[in-house]
Short mmCIF file of N, CA and C in Angstrom, two decimals:
data_model
loop_
_atom_site.label_atom_id
_atom_site.label_comp_id
_atom_site.label_asym_id
_atom_site.label_seq_id
_atom_site.Cartn_x
_atom_site.Cartn_y
_atom_site.Cartn_z
N MET A 1 -62.99 -52.44 -16.11
CA MET A 1 -61.78 -51.61 -16.10
C MET A 1 -62.19 -50.17 -16.39
N THR A 2 -61.75 -49.23 -15.57
CA THR A 2 -62.07 -47.82 -15.78
C THR A 2 -61.25 -47.26 -16.94
N ASP A 3 -61.69 -46.11 -17.45
CA ASP A 3 -60.95 -45.45 -18.54
C ASP A 3 -59.53 -45.11 -18.10
N GLN A 4 -59.39 -44.65 -16.84
CA GLN A 4 -58.06 -44.29 -16.34
C GLN A 4 -57.17 -45.53 -16.21
N THR A 5 -57.71 -46.62 -15.72
CA THR A 5 -56.95 -47.86 -15.61
C THR A 5 -56.51 -48.33 -16.99
N ARG A 6 -57.41 -48.24 -17.97
CA ARG A 6 -57.10 -48.64 -19.34
C ARG A 6 -55.98 -47.76 -19.92
N ALA A 7 -56.05 -46.46 -19.64
CA ALA A 7 -55.02 -45.53 -20.14
C ALA A 7 -53.66 -45.87 -19.54
N PHE A 8 -53.62 -46.10 -18.23
CA PHE A 8 -52.34 -46.44 -17.59
C PHE A 8 -51.83 -47.81 -18.04
N TYR A 9 -52.73 -48.73 -18.29
CA TYR A 9 -52.34 -50.05 -18.81
C TYR A 9 -51.64 -49.88 -20.16
N GLU A 10 -52.21 -49.05 -21.03
CA GLU A 10 -51.61 -48.81 -22.35
C GLU A 10 -50.28 -48.08 -22.22
N CYS A 11 -50.18 -47.12 -21.30
CA CYS A 11 -48.90 -46.43 -21.05
C CYS A 11 -47.83 -47.44 -20.66
N THR A 12 -48.19 -48.35 -19.78
CA THR A 12 -47.24 -49.36 -19.31
C THR A 12 -46.81 -50.27 -20.46
N ARG A 13 -47.76 -50.65 -21.31
CA ARG A 13 -47.43 -51.48 -22.47
C ARG A 13 -46.45 -50.75 -23.40
N LEU A 14 -46.69 -49.47 -23.62
CA LEU A 14 -45.80 -48.67 -24.46
C LEU A 14 -44.42 -48.53 -23.83
N ALA A 15 -44.36 -48.36 -22.51
CA ALA A 15 -43.07 -48.27 -21.81
C ALA A 15 -42.29 -49.57 -21.97
N GLU A 16 -42.99 -50.70 -21.91
CA GLU A 16 -42.33 -51.99 -22.11
C GLU A 16 -41.79 -52.12 -23.53
N MET A 17 -42.53 -51.60 -24.51
CA MET A 17 -42.05 -51.59 -25.90
C MET A 17 -40.79 -50.74 -26.02
N ALA A 18 -40.78 -49.60 -25.32
CA ALA A 18 -39.61 -48.73 -25.35
C ALA A 18 -38.39 -49.46 -24.80
N ALA A 19 -38.55 -50.14 -23.69
CA ALA A 19 -37.44 -50.89 -23.08
C ALA A 19 -36.91 -51.94 -24.05
N GLN A 20 -37.81 -52.63 -24.74
CA GLN A 20 -37.39 -53.64 -25.71
C GLN A 20 -36.61 -53.02 -26.87
N ALA A 21 -36.89 -51.75 -27.18
CA ALA A 21 -36.20 -51.03 -28.25
C ALA A 21 -34.97 -50.29 -27.73
N ASP A 22 -34.57 -50.55 -26.49
CA ASP A 22 -33.42 -49.91 -25.84
C ASP A 22 -33.60 -48.40 -25.72
N GLU A 23 -34.85 -47.99 -25.48
CA GLU A 23 -35.19 -46.59 -25.22
C GLU A 23 -35.52 -46.46 -23.74
N VAL A 24 -35.44 -45.24 -23.21
CA VAL A 24 -35.88 -45.01 -21.84
C VAL A 24 -37.34 -45.43 -21.76
N PRO A 25 -37.70 -46.32 -20.84
CA PRO A 25 -39.04 -46.90 -20.83
C PRO A 25 -40.12 -45.98 -20.28
N ILE A 26 -40.57 -45.09 -21.13
CA ILE A 26 -41.66 -44.18 -20.79
C ILE A 26 -42.74 -44.33 -21.85
N GLY A 27 -43.98 -44.48 -21.40
CA GLY A 27 -45.12 -44.58 -22.30
C GLY A 27 -46.14 -43.51 -21.99
N VAL A 28 -46.78 -43.00 -23.04
CA VAL A 28 -47.75 -41.91 -22.91
C VAL A 28 -48.94 -42.19 -23.81
N VAL A 29 -50.13 -41.87 -23.33
CA VAL A 29 -51.31 -41.86 -24.19
C VAL A 29 -52.06 -40.55 -24.00
N MET A 30 -52.73 -40.15 -25.07
CA MET A 30 -53.62 -39.00 -25.04
C MET A 30 -55.05 -39.54 -25.09
N VAL A 31 -55.91 -38.99 -24.23
CA VAL A 31 -57.29 -39.46 -24.10
C VAL A 31 -58.25 -38.29 -24.32
N LYS A 32 -59.28 -38.54 -25.11
CA LYS A 32 -60.36 -37.56 -25.28
C LYS A 32 -61.69 -38.30 -25.14
N ASP A 33 -62.55 -37.77 -24.31
CA ASP A 33 -63.86 -38.37 -24.06
C ASP A 33 -63.76 -39.85 -23.70
N GLY A 34 -62.74 -40.18 -22.90
CA GLY A 34 -62.57 -41.54 -22.42
C GLY A 34 -61.96 -42.51 -23.41
N LYS A 35 -61.60 -42.02 -24.60
CA LYS A 35 -61.02 -42.88 -25.63
C LYS A 35 -59.57 -42.48 -25.90
N ILE A 36 -58.70 -43.47 -26.05
CA ILE A 36 -57.30 -43.21 -26.39
C ILE A 36 -57.23 -42.79 -27.85
N ILE A 37 -56.68 -41.59 -28.10
CA ILE A 37 -56.58 -41.09 -29.47
C ILE A 37 -55.16 -41.12 -30.01
N SER A 38 -54.18 -41.25 -29.12
CA SER A 38 -52.79 -41.41 -29.57
C SER A 38 -51.97 -42.00 -28.44
N GLY A 39 -50.85 -42.55 -28.81
CA GLY A 39 -49.93 -43.11 -27.83
C GLY A 39 -48.53 -43.12 -28.39
N ALA A 40 -47.55 -43.16 -27.50
CA ALA A 40 -46.16 -43.17 -27.96
C ALA A 40 -45.26 -43.61 -26.81
N HIS A 41 -44.06 -44.00 -27.18
CA HIS A 41 -43.00 -44.22 -26.20
C HIS A 41 -41.80 -43.41 -26.65
N ASN A 42 -40.83 -43.27 -25.77
CA ASN A 42 -39.64 -42.51 -26.12
C ASN A 42 -38.99 -43.06 -27.38
N GLU A 43 -38.46 -42.17 -28.21
CA GLU A 43 -37.74 -42.55 -29.42
C GLU A 43 -36.46 -41.73 -29.58
N THR A 44 -35.88 -41.31 -28.47
CA THR A 44 -34.69 -40.46 -28.56
C THR A 44 -33.51 -41.17 -29.20
N GLU A 45 -33.37 -42.46 -28.96
CA GLU A 45 -32.27 -43.22 -29.58
C GLU A 45 -32.57 -43.47 -31.05
N LYS A 46 -33.77 -43.92 -31.34
CA LYS A 46 -34.17 -44.23 -32.72
C LYS A 46 -34.02 -43.01 -33.62
N GLN A 47 -34.45 -41.85 -33.12
CA GLN A 47 -34.41 -40.63 -33.92
C GLN A 47 -33.12 -39.83 -33.73
N SER A 48 -32.25 -40.27 -32.81
CA SER A 48 -31.04 -39.50 -32.45
C SER A 48 -31.41 -38.05 -32.18
N ASN A 49 -32.44 -37.88 -31.34
CA ASN A 49 -32.99 -36.56 -31.10
C ASN A 49 -33.55 -36.51 -29.68
N PHE A 50 -32.99 -35.64 -28.85
CA PHE A 50 -33.45 -35.53 -27.47
C PHE A 50 -34.84 -34.92 -27.34
N LEU A 51 -35.41 -34.43 -28.43
CA LEU A 51 -36.77 -33.90 -28.39
C LEU A 51 -37.82 -34.99 -28.58
N ALA A 52 -37.40 -36.20 -28.92
CA ALA A 52 -38.33 -37.30 -29.23
C ALA A 52 -38.82 -38.01 -27.96
N HIS A 53 -39.28 -37.22 -27.01
CA HIS A 53 -39.87 -37.78 -25.79
C HIS A 53 -41.26 -38.32 -26.13
N ALA A 54 -41.71 -39.28 -25.36
CA ALA A 54 -43.02 -39.90 -25.58
C ALA A 54 -44.13 -38.85 -25.58
N GLU A 55 -44.06 -37.90 -24.66
CA GLU A 55 -45.10 -36.87 -24.57
C GLU A 55 -45.16 -36.04 -25.85
N MET A 56 -44.00 -35.64 -26.35
CA MET A 56 -43.95 -34.80 -27.55
C MET A 56 -44.54 -35.54 -28.75
N ILE A 57 -44.20 -36.81 -28.87
CA ILE A 57 -44.70 -37.61 -29.99
C ILE A 57 -46.21 -37.82 -29.86
N ALA A 58 -46.67 -38.15 -28.66
CA ALA A 58 -48.11 -38.38 -28.45
C ALA A 58 -48.92 -37.10 -28.68
N ILE A 59 -48.40 -35.96 -28.25
CA ILE A 59 -49.08 -34.68 -28.48
C ILE A 59 -49.17 -34.41 -29.98
N LYS A 60 -48.06 -34.60 -30.68
CA LYS A 60 -48.05 -34.37 -32.13
C LYS A 60 -49.06 -35.28 -32.83
N ARG A 61 -49.11 -36.53 -32.45
CA ARG A 61 -50.06 -37.47 -33.06
C ARG A 61 -51.51 -37.08 -32.75
N ALA A 62 -51.76 -36.62 -31.53
CA ALA A 62 -53.12 -36.21 -31.16
C ALA A 62 -53.57 -34.98 -31.95
N THR A 63 -52.67 -34.01 -32.12
CA THR A 63 -53.04 -32.82 -32.89
C THR A 63 -53.32 -33.19 -34.34
N LYS A 64 -52.55 -34.12 -34.86
CA LYS A 64 -52.78 -34.58 -36.24
C LYS A 64 -54.11 -35.33 -36.34
N PHE A 65 -54.38 -36.21 -35.39
CA PHE A 65 -55.62 -36.99 -35.38
C PHE A 65 -56.85 -36.09 -35.30
N LEU A 66 -56.78 -35.06 -34.45
CA LEU A 66 -57.91 -34.15 -34.26
C LEU A 66 -57.89 -32.97 -35.23
N ASN A 67 -56.81 -32.85 -35.99
CA ASN A 67 -56.64 -31.76 -36.95
C ASN A 67 -56.77 -30.38 -36.29
N THR A 68 -56.07 -30.23 -35.16
CA THR A 68 -56.06 -28.97 -34.43
C THR A 68 -54.77 -28.86 -33.63
N LYS A 69 -54.34 -27.65 -33.35
CA LYS A 69 -53.14 -27.50 -32.52
C LYS A 69 -53.47 -27.45 -31.04
N TYR A 70 -54.75 -27.28 -30.71
CA TYR A 70 -55.16 -27.21 -29.31
C TYR A 70 -55.87 -28.49 -28.88
N LEU A 71 -55.51 -28.96 -27.71
CA LEU A 71 -56.05 -30.22 -27.18
C LEU A 71 -56.83 -29.96 -25.90
N ASN A 72 -57.69 -28.93 -25.93
CA ASN A 72 -58.42 -28.47 -24.75
C ASN A 72 -59.14 -29.57 -23.98
N ASP A 73 -59.75 -30.48 -24.67
CA ASP A 73 -60.56 -31.50 -24.01
C ASP A 73 -59.82 -32.82 -23.83
N CYS A 74 -58.51 -32.77 -23.91
CA CYS A 74 -57.71 -34.00 -23.84
C CYS A 74 -56.96 -34.12 -22.51
N GLU A 75 -56.66 -35.36 -22.18
CA GLU A 75 -55.88 -35.69 -20.99
C GLU A 75 -54.64 -36.45 -21.43
N LEU A 76 -53.53 -36.18 -20.76
CA LEU A 76 -52.28 -36.88 -21.02
C LEU A 76 -52.01 -37.83 -19.86
N TYR A 77 -51.74 -39.07 -20.18
CA TYR A 77 -51.38 -40.09 -19.18
C TYR A 77 -49.96 -40.54 -19.47
N SER A 78 -49.13 -40.64 -18.43
CA SER A 78 -47.74 -41.03 -18.61
C SER A 78 -47.30 -41.96 -17.49
N THR A 79 -46.32 -42.77 -17.80
CA THR A 79 -45.75 -43.63 -16.76
C THR A 79 -44.84 -42.83 -15.83
N LEU A 80 -44.35 -41.67 -16.29
CA LEU A 80 -43.42 -40.86 -15.52
C LEU A 80 -43.81 -39.39 -15.59
N GLU A 81 -43.58 -38.68 -14.51
CA GLU A 81 -43.84 -37.23 -14.47
C GLU A 81 -43.13 -36.56 -15.65
N PRO A 82 -43.84 -35.74 -16.42
CA PRO A 82 -43.22 -35.07 -17.56
C PRO A 82 -42.09 -34.12 -17.15
N CYS A 83 -41.11 -34.01 -18.03
CA CYS A 83 -40.01 -33.07 -17.84
C CYS A 83 -40.51 -31.66 -18.14
N PRO A 84 -39.72 -30.63 -17.85
CA PRO A 84 -40.15 -29.26 -18.13
C PRO A 84 -40.48 -29.01 -19.60
N MET A 85 -39.72 -29.59 -20.53
CA MET A 85 -40.00 -29.41 -21.95
C MET A 85 -41.38 -29.96 -22.30
N CYS A 86 -41.65 -31.17 -21.85
CA CYS A 86 -42.93 -31.82 -22.17
C CYS A 86 -44.09 -31.14 -21.45
N MET A 87 -43.86 -30.68 -20.23
CA MET A 87 -44.90 -29.97 -19.50
C MET A 87 -45.23 -28.66 -20.22
N ALA A 88 -44.22 -27.98 -20.73
CA ALA A 88 -44.46 -26.74 -21.48
C ALA A 88 -45.25 -27.04 -22.75
N ALA A 89 -44.90 -28.11 -23.44
CA ALA A 89 -45.64 -28.50 -24.66
C ALA A 89 -47.09 -28.80 -24.33
N ALA A 90 -47.32 -29.48 -23.22
CA ALA A 90 -48.69 -29.80 -22.79
C ALA A 90 -49.46 -28.51 -22.49
N ARG A 91 -48.80 -27.60 -21.83
CA ARG A 91 -49.44 -26.32 -21.49
C ARG A 91 -49.77 -25.53 -22.75
N LEU A 92 -48.81 -25.45 -23.68
CA LEU A 92 -49.03 -24.69 -24.91
C LEU A 92 -50.12 -25.32 -25.78
N SER A 93 -50.25 -26.63 -25.73
CA SER A 93 -51.30 -27.28 -26.52
C SER A 93 -52.63 -27.33 -25.77
N ARG A 94 -52.65 -26.76 -24.57
CA ARG A 94 -53.87 -26.59 -23.76
C ARG A 94 -54.50 -27.90 -23.29
N ILE A 95 -53.65 -28.88 -23.03
CA ILE A 95 -54.14 -30.14 -22.47
C ILE A 95 -54.77 -29.84 -21.12
N LYS A 96 -55.96 -30.40 -20.86
CA LYS A 96 -56.69 -30.03 -19.64
C LYS A 96 -56.19 -30.73 -18.39
N SER A 97 -55.67 -31.95 -18.51
CA SER A 97 -55.23 -32.70 -17.33
C SER A 97 -54.04 -33.58 -17.67
N ILE A 98 -53.16 -33.76 -16.68
CA ILE A 98 -52.01 -34.66 -16.82
C ILE A 98 -52.01 -35.60 -15.62
N PHE A 99 -51.87 -36.88 -15.91
CA PHE A 99 -51.81 -37.91 -14.88
C PHE A 99 -50.56 -38.75 -15.11
N TYR A 100 -49.83 -39.06 -14.04
CA TYR A 100 -48.65 -39.91 -14.20
C TYR A 100 -48.55 -40.88 -13.04
N LEU A 101 -47.82 -41.98 -13.29
CA LEU A 101 -47.72 -43.05 -12.30
C LEU A 101 -46.65 -42.79 -11.25
N ILE A 102 -45.47 -42.31 -11.67
CA ILE A 102 -44.40 -42.07 -10.70
C ILE A 102 -43.77 -40.70 -10.93
N SER A 103 -43.28 -40.10 -9.84
CA SER A 103 -42.59 -38.81 -9.90
C SER A 103 -41.16 -39.02 -10.38
N SER A 104 -40.59 -37.93 -10.90
CA SER A 104 -39.20 -37.96 -11.34
C SER A 104 -38.43 -36.86 -10.62
N ASP A 105 -37.72 -37.25 -9.56
CA ASP A 105 -36.96 -36.26 -8.80
C ASP A 105 -35.87 -35.61 -9.64
N LYS A 106 -35.31 -36.35 -10.58
CA LYS A 106 -34.18 -35.83 -11.36
C LYS A 106 -34.63 -34.97 -12.54
N PHE A 107 -35.70 -35.38 -13.24
CA PHE A 107 -36.08 -34.69 -14.47
C PHE A 107 -37.51 -34.16 -14.48
N GLY A 108 -38.26 -34.33 -13.40
CA GLY A 108 -39.65 -33.90 -13.38
C GLY A 108 -39.81 -32.39 -13.46
N ALA A 109 -41.00 -31.96 -13.84
CA ALA A 109 -41.27 -30.54 -14.08
C ALA A 109 -41.49 -29.75 -12.80
N ASP A 110 -41.13 -30.29 -11.66
CA ASP A 110 -41.31 -29.55 -10.40
C ASP A 110 -40.30 -28.43 -10.22
N GLY A 111 -39.40 -28.25 -11.16
CA GLY A 111 -38.44 -27.16 -11.11
C GLY A 111 -37.01 -27.59 -10.89
N LYS A 112 -36.78 -28.71 -10.22
CA LYS A 112 -35.42 -29.16 -9.97
C LYS A 112 -34.67 -29.45 -11.26
N ALA A 113 -35.38 -29.92 -12.26
CA ALA A 113 -34.74 -30.30 -13.52
C ALA A 113 -34.24 -29.10 -14.31
N LEU A 114 -34.66 -27.92 -13.92
CA LEU A 114 -34.24 -26.74 -14.67
C LEU A 114 -32.79 -26.36 -14.41
N TYR A 115 -32.21 -26.93 -13.37
CA TYR A 115 -30.84 -26.58 -13.01
C TYR A 115 -29.91 -27.70 -13.46
N SER A 116 -29.24 -27.48 -14.56
CA SER A 116 -28.38 -28.50 -15.14
C SER A 116 -26.92 -28.21 -14.83
N THR A 117 -26.16 -29.25 -14.55
CA THR A 117 -24.73 -29.07 -14.33
C THR A 117 -24.00 -28.84 -15.64
N HIS A 118 -24.66 -29.11 -16.77
CA HIS A 118 -24.02 -28.93 -18.08
C HIS A 118 -24.15 -27.50 -18.59
N LEU A 119 -25.11 -26.77 -18.06
CA LEU A 119 -25.37 -25.42 -18.53
C LEU A 119 -24.38 -24.46 -17.89
N GLN A 120 -23.64 -23.74 -18.72
CA GLN A 120 -22.61 -22.84 -18.22
C GLN A 120 -23.13 -21.45 -17.89
N LYS A 121 -24.06 -20.94 -18.71
CA LYS A 121 -24.49 -19.56 -18.51
C LYS A 121 -25.85 -19.32 -19.16
N ILE A 122 -26.66 -18.52 -18.50
CA ILE A 122 -27.91 -18.00 -19.07
C ILE A 122 -27.87 -16.49 -18.86
N GLU A 123 -28.03 -15.74 -19.93
CA GLU A 123 -28.00 -14.28 -19.83
C GLU A 123 -29.25 -13.69 -20.45
N ASN A 124 -29.76 -12.63 -19.84
CA ASN A 124 -30.88 -11.89 -20.37
C ASN A 124 -30.36 -10.56 -20.90
N HIS A 125 -30.47 -10.37 -22.19
CA HIS A 125 -30.07 -9.11 -22.80
C HIS A 125 -31.33 -8.31 -23.09
N SER A 126 -31.84 -7.65 -22.08
CA SER A 126 -33.16 -7.03 -22.17
C SER A 126 -33.16 -5.67 -22.85
N GLU A 127 -32.07 -5.32 -23.54
CA GLU A 127 -32.04 -4.02 -24.20
C GLU A 127 -32.75 -4.02 -25.55
N SER A 128 -33.24 -5.14 -26.01
CA SER A 128 -33.75 -5.24 -27.37
C SER A 128 -35.20 -4.79 -27.49
N ASP A 129 -35.40 -3.48 -27.63
CA ASP A 129 -36.74 -2.93 -27.82
C ASP A 129 -37.34 -3.37 -29.15
N LYS A 130 -36.50 -3.58 -30.14
CA LYS A 130 -36.98 -3.98 -31.46
C LYS A 130 -37.73 -5.32 -31.38
N ILE A 131 -37.16 -6.29 -30.68
CA ILE A 131 -37.81 -7.59 -30.55
C ILE A 131 -39.06 -7.49 -29.69
N LEU A 132 -38.98 -6.72 -28.61
CA LEU A 132 -40.14 -6.53 -27.74
C LEU A 132 -41.30 -5.92 -28.53
N ASN A 133 -41.02 -4.90 -29.32
CA ASN A 133 -42.05 -4.26 -30.14
C ASN A 133 -42.60 -5.20 -31.20
N LEU A 134 -41.74 -6.01 -31.78
CA LEU A 134 -42.16 -6.99 -32.77
C LEU A 134 -43.15 -7.99 -32.16
N LEU A 135 -42.82 -8.50 -30.98
CA LEU A 135 -43.70 -9.44 -30.29
C LEU A 135 -45.04 -8.79 -29.92
N ARG A 136 -44.98 -7.59 -29.37
CA ARG A 136 -46.22 -6.88 -29.00
C ARG A 136 -47.12 -6.66 -30.21
N SER A 137 -46.53 -6.19 -31.28
CA SER A 137 -47.28 -5.92 -32.50
C SER A 137 -47.92 -7.20 -33.05
N PHE A 138 -47.17 -8.27 -33.05
CA PHE A 138 -47.68 -9.55 -33.54
C PHE A 138 -48.91 -9.99 -32.76
N PHE A 139 -48.82 -9.96 -31.43
CA PHE A 139 -49.93 -10.45 -30.60
C PHE A 139 -51.11 -9.48 -30.56
N GLU A 140 -50.86 -8.18 -30.73
CA GLU A 140 -51.96 -7.23 -30.81
C GLU A 140 -52.82 -7.51 -32.03
N LYS A 141 -52.20 -7.88 -33.13
CA LYS A 141 -52.93 -8.21 -34.36
C LYS A 141 -53.74 -9.50 -34.20
N LYS A 142 -53.28 -10.39 -33.36
CA LYS A 142 -53.96 -11.67 -33.16
C LYS A 142 -55.18 -11.55 -32.25
N ARG A 143 -55.21 -10.52 -31.44
CA ARG A 143 -56.29 -10.40 -30.45
C ARG A 143 -57.35 -9.47 -30.89
#
């Protein structure tokens, strides 16, 4: 069995656990150097929190396991294409590769999911020089 096959097998097992717990059946594992370092399934119902996606939980567990906020040498495996929130989290944590079994036309990070029928308005109030200067100053000190 290849490392990738093993990772997807574990994702599927976690998705089945999610279904048994009456959660959306999505399973995710984080892999580093061919070894699974964390795994999770959705817990949005259990936690009463829409942020408790399998990807978010697995990323958090991997950062804790490795004692770092960056996952440069890690790969994320999922049973379903990550949503925009989870894709952004993966990008911010510098995950090097993402692999998934099936696409999600409704919620996948391909951009379609960004347009919600529940969202009434998005406005950009770009007059705030104070915030812009605060952000610039902060990042200049970091570099």
